[in-house]
CSV table of C-alpha atoms and ligand atoms in Angstrom, one decimal:
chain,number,residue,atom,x,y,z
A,22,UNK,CA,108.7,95.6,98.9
A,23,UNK,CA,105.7,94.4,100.7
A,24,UNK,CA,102.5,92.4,99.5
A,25,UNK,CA,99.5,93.2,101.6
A,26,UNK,CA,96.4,90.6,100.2
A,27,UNK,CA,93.1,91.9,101.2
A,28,UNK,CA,90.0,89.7,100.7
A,29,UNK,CA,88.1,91.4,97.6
A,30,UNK,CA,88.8,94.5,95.4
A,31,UNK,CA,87.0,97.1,97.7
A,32,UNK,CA,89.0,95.8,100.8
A,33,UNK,CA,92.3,96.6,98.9
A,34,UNK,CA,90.9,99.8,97.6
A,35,UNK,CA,89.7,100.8,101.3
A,36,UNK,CA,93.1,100.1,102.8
A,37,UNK,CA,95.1,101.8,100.0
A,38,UNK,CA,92.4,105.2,100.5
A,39,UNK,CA,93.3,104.5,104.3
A,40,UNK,CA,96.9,104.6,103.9
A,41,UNK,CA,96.7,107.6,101.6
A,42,UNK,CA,94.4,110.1,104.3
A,43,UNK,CA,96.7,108.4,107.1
A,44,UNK,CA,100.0,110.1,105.0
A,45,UNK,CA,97.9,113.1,104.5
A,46,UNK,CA,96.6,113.7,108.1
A,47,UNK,CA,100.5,113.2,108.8
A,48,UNK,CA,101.4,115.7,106.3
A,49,UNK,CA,98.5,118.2,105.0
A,50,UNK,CA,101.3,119.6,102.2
A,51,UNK,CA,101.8,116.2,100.8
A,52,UNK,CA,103.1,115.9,97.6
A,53,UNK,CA,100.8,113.3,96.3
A,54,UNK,CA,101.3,111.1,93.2
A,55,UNK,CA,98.1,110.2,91.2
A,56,UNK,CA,97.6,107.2,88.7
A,57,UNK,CA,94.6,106.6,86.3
A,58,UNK,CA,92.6,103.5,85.3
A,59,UNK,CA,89.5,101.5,86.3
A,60,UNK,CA,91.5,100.5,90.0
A,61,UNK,CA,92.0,103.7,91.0
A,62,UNK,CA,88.4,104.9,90.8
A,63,UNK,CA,87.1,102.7,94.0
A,64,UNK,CA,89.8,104.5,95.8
A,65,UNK,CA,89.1,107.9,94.6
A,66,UNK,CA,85.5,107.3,95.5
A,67,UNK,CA,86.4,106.1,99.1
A,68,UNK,CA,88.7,109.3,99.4
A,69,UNK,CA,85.8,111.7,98.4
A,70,UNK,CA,83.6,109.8,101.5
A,71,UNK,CA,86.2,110.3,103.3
A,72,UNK,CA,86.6,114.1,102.6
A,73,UNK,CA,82.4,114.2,103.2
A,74,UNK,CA,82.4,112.2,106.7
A,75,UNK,CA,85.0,112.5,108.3
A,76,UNK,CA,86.7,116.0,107.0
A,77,UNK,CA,89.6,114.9,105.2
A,78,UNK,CA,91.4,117.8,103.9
A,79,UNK,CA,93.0,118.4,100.2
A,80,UNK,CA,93.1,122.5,100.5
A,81,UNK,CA,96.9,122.0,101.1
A,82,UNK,CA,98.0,119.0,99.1
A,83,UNK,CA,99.8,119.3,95.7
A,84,UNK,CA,99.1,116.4,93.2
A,85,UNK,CA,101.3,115.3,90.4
A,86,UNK,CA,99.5,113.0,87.5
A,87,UNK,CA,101.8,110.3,86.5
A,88,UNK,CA,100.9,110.7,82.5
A,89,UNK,CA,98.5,112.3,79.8
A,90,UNK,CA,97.8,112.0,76.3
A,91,UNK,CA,99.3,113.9,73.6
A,92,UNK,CA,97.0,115.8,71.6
A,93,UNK,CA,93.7,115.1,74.0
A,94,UNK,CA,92.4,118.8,75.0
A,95,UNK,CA,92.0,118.4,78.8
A,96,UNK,CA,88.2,118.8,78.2
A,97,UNK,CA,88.4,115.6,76.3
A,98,UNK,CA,86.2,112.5,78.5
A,99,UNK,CA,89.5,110.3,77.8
A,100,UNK,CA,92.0,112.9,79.2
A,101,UNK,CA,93.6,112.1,82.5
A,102,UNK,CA,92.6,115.6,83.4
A,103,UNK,CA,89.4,115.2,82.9
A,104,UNK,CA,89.1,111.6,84.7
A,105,UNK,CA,90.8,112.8,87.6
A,106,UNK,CA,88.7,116.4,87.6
A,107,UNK,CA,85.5,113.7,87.5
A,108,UNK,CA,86.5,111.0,90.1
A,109,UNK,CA,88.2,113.2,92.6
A,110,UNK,CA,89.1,116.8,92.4
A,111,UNK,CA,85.5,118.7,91.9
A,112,UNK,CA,84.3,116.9,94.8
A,113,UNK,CA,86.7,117.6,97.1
A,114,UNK,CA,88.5,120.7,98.9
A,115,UNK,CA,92.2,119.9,96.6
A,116,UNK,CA,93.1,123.8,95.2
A,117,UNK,CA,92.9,122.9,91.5
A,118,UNK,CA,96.0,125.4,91.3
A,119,UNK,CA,98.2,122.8,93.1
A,120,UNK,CA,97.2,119.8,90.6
A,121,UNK,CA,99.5,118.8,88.0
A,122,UNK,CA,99.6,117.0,84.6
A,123,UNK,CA,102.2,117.4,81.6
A,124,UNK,CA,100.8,119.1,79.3
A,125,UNK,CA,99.9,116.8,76.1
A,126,UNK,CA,99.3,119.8,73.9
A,127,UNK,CA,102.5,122.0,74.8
A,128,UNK,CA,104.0,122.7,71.1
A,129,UNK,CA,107.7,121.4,72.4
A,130,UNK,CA,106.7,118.2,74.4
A,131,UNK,CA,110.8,117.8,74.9
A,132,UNK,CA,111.0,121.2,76.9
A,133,UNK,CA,107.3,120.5,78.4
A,134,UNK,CA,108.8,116.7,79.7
A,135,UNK,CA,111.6,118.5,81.0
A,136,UNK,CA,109.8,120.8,82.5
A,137,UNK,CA,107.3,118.4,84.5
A,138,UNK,CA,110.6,117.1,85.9
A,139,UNK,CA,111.4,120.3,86.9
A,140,UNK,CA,108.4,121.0,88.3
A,141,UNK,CA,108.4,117.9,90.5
A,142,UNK,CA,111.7,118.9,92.0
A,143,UNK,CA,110.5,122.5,92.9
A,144,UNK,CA,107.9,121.0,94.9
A,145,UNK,CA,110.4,118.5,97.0
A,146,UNK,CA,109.9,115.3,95.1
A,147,UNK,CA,107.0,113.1,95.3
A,148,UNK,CA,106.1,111.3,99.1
A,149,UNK,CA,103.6,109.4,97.9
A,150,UNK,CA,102.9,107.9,94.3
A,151,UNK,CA,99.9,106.2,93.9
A,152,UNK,CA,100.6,103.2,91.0
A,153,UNK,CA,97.9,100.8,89.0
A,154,UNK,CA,99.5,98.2,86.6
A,155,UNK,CA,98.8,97.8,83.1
A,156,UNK,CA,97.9,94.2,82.2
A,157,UNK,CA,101.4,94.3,80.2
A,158,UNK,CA,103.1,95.2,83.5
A,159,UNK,CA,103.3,99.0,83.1
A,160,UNK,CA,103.5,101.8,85.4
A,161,UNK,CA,102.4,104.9,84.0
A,162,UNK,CA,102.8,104.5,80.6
A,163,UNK,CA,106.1,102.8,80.9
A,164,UNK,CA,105.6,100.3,78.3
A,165,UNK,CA,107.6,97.5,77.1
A,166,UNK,CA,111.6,98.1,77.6
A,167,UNK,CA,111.7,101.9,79.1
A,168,UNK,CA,114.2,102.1,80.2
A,169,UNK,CA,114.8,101.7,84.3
A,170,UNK,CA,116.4,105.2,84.7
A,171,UNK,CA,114.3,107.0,82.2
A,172,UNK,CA,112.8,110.4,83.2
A,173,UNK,CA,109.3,111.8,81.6
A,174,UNK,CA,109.0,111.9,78.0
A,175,UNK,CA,106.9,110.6,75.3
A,176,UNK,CA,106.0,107.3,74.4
A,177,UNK,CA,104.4,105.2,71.8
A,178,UNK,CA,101.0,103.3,73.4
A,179,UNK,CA,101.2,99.1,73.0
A,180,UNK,CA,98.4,97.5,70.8
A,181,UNK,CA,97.6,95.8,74.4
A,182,UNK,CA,97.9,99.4,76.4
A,183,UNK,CA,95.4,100.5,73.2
A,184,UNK,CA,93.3,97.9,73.9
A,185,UNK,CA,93.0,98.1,77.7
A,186,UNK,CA,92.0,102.0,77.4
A,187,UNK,CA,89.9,101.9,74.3
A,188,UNK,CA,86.9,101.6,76.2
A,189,UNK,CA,87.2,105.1,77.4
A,190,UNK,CA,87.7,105.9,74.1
A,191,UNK,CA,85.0,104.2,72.3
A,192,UNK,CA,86.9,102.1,70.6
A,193,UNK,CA,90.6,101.3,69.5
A,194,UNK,CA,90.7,103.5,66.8
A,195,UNK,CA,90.0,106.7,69.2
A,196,UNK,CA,93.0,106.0,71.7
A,197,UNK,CA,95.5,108.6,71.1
A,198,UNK,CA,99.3,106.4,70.2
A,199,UNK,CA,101.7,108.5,72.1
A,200,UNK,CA,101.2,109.9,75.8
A,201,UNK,CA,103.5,111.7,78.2
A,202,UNK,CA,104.6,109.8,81.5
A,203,UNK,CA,106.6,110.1,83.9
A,204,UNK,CA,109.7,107.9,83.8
A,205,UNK,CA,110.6,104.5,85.6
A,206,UNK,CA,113.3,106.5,87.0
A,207,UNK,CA,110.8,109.6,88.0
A,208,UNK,CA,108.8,107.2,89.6
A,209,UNK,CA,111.5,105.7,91.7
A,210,UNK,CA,112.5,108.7,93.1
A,211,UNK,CA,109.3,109.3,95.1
A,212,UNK,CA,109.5,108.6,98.9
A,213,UNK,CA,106.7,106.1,99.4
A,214,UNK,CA,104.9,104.3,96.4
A,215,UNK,CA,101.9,101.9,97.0
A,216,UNK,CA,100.7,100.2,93.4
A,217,UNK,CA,97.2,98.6,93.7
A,218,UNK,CA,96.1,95.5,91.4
A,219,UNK,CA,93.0,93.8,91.5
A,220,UNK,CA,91.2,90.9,89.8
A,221,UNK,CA,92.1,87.9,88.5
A,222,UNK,CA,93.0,89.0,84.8
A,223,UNK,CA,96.3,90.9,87.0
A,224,UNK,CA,97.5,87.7,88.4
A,225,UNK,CA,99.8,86.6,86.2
A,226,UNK,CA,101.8,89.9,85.5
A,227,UNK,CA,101.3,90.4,89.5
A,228,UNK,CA,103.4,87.8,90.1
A,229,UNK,CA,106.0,89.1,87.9
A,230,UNK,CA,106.2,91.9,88.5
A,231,UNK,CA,106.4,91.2,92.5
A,232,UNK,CA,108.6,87.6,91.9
A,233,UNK,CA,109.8,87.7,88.9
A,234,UNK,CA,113.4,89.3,87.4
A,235,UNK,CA,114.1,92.8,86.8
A,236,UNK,CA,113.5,93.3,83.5
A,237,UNK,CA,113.2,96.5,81.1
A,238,UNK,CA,110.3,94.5,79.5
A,239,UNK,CA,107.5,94.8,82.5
A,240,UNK,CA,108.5,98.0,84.3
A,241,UNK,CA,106.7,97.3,87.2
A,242,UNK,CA,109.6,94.8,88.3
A,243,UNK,CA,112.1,98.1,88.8
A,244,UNK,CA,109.3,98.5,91.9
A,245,UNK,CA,111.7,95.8,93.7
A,246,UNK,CA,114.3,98.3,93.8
A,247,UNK,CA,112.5,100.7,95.7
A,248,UNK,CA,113.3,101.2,99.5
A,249,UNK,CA,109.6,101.7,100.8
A,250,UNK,CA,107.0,100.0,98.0
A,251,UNK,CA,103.3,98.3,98.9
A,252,UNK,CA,101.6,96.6,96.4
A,253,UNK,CA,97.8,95.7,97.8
A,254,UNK,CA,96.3,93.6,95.8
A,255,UNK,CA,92.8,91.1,96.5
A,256,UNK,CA,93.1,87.7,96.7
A,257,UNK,CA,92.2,87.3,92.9
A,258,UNK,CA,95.6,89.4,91.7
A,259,UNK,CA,97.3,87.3,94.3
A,260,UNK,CA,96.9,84.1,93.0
A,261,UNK,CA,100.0,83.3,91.2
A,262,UNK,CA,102.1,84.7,94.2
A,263,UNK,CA,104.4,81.9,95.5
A,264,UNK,CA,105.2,83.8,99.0
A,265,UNK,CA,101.3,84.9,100.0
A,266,UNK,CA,101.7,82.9,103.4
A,267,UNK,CA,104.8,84.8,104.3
A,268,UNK,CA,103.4,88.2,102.6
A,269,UNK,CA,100.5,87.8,104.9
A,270,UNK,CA,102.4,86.9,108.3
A,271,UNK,CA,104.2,89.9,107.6
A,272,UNK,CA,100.8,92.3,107.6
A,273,UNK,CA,99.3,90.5,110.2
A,274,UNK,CA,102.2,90.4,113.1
A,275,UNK,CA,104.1,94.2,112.0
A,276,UNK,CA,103.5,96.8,114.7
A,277,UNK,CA,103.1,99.5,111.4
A,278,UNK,CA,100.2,97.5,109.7
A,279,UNK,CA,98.4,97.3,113.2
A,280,UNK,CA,96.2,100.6,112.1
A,281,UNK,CA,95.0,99.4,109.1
A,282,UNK,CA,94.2,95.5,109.5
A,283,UNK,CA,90.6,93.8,110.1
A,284,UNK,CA,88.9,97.0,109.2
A,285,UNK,CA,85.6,96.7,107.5
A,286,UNK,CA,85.0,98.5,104.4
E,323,GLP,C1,96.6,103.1,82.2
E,323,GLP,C2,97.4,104.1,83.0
E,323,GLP,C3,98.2,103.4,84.0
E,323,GLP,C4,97.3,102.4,84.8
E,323,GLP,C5,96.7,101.4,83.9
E,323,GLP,C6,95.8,100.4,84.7
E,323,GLP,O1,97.4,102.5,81.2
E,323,GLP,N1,98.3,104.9,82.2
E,323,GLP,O2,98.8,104.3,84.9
E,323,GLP,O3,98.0,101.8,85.8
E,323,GLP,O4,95.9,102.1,83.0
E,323,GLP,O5,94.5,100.4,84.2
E,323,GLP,P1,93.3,99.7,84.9
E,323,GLP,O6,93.3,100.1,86.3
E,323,GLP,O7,92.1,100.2,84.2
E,323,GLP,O8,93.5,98.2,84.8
């Protein structure tokens, strides 16, 4: 795993939108994770400039959502559909044919899990997956003990997951309880995954999940197992890291972060 701490939220959110276009310019079929949540929409929004200014191309890239809720038509303002259709996908070239999302409304979620999985694999596995981190240490909606090998399925939303999405809901009361997502396991298996955090309220389960043991109860600590993981965070979410002077040696003096330090957002 490396940490790369950028000054301020937008810094870490230009460099994770740079390291995605430099993996797409390298690969225009790339098989491209997505994730959800307030962090990710600075990113999409730096993509989308991107895809104005300087021509970067979606026409060829196949995406893969990491979850949806059950029982949310995709019309629904608080569907993942819907959130990714309004942050990223109308406003740039992606074919929305080649975007995909489990199907929360499928009558046999079972076979429609499966079938995500499937799905995945017919398309070459995931190179890139795209992560944000719940404030109870989640990835996707891997919540509290899923297990580390688990694939997609459904699963029961926290109280504190509840919380932390009710205001696209409106209120508590409105969030749906059971979403699918795309397993611990599932997520391992992609090629590259970079997991942006930011602010100060992440700091604490930043540093577990970067430091801290492998444990079934904050899923984001299975991260540590895979081969090729970068988790950008701003200074704020960095603040309870013990190794930051060694983290940022390391992004300073490698030859491969040499193309994406100093820039200025
Ligand atoms: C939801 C998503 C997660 C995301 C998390 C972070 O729970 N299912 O994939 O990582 O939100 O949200 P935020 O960026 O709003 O803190």
């Amino acid at each position: 795993m490396e940490v790369i701490i950028q000054p301020d939220a937008l810094a870490a959110s230009s460099l994770v939108a740079r390291l995605v276009a430099s993996e797409l310019r390298a690969n225009p079929y790339l098989v491209l994770g997505l994730a959800t949540g307030r962090t990710m929409e600075r990113v999409y929004q730096l993509l989308v400039a991107m895809h104005r200014e300087e021509g970067l191309d979606f026409s060829l890239c196949r995406t893969f959502n990491l979850d949806e809720y059950v029982g949310l038509p995709p019309t629904h303002p608080g569907s993942f559909r819907y959130y990714m259709n309004e942050h990223l996908f109308k406003h740039v070239n992606v074919d929305p044919r080649n975007t995909h999302f489990p199907d929360g409304n499928a009558p046999d979620l079972e076979a429609e899990c499966q079938a995500y999985e499937a799905k995945i694999r017919r398309f070459g596995g995931i190179d890139l997956q795209l992560l944000g981190l719940g404030r109870a240490g989640h990835i996707g909606f891997n919540e509290p003990l899923s297990a580390l090998r688990s694939r997609t399925r459904v699963k029961a939303l926290t109280p504190t997951t509840i919380e932390q999405n009710a205001p696209f809901f409106g209120g508590p009361d409105k969030v749906p309880r059971r979403a699918i997502t795309m397993g611990v396991g599932t997520i391992l298996e992609a090629r590259r995954l970079i997991l942006l955090a930011t602010g100060s309220e992440k700091a604490d389960i930043v540093a577990k999940a970067v430091e801290g043991p492998i444990t079934a109860m904050i899923s984001a600590t299975a991260l540590q197992l895979h081969p090729r993981c970068t988790v950008v965070v701003d200074e704020a979410a960095a603040a309870r890291l013990q190794g930051s002077e060694y983290y940022r040696w390391i992004f300073e003096n490698e030859p491969e972060w040499a193309p994406f330090r100093q820039h200025q957002p």
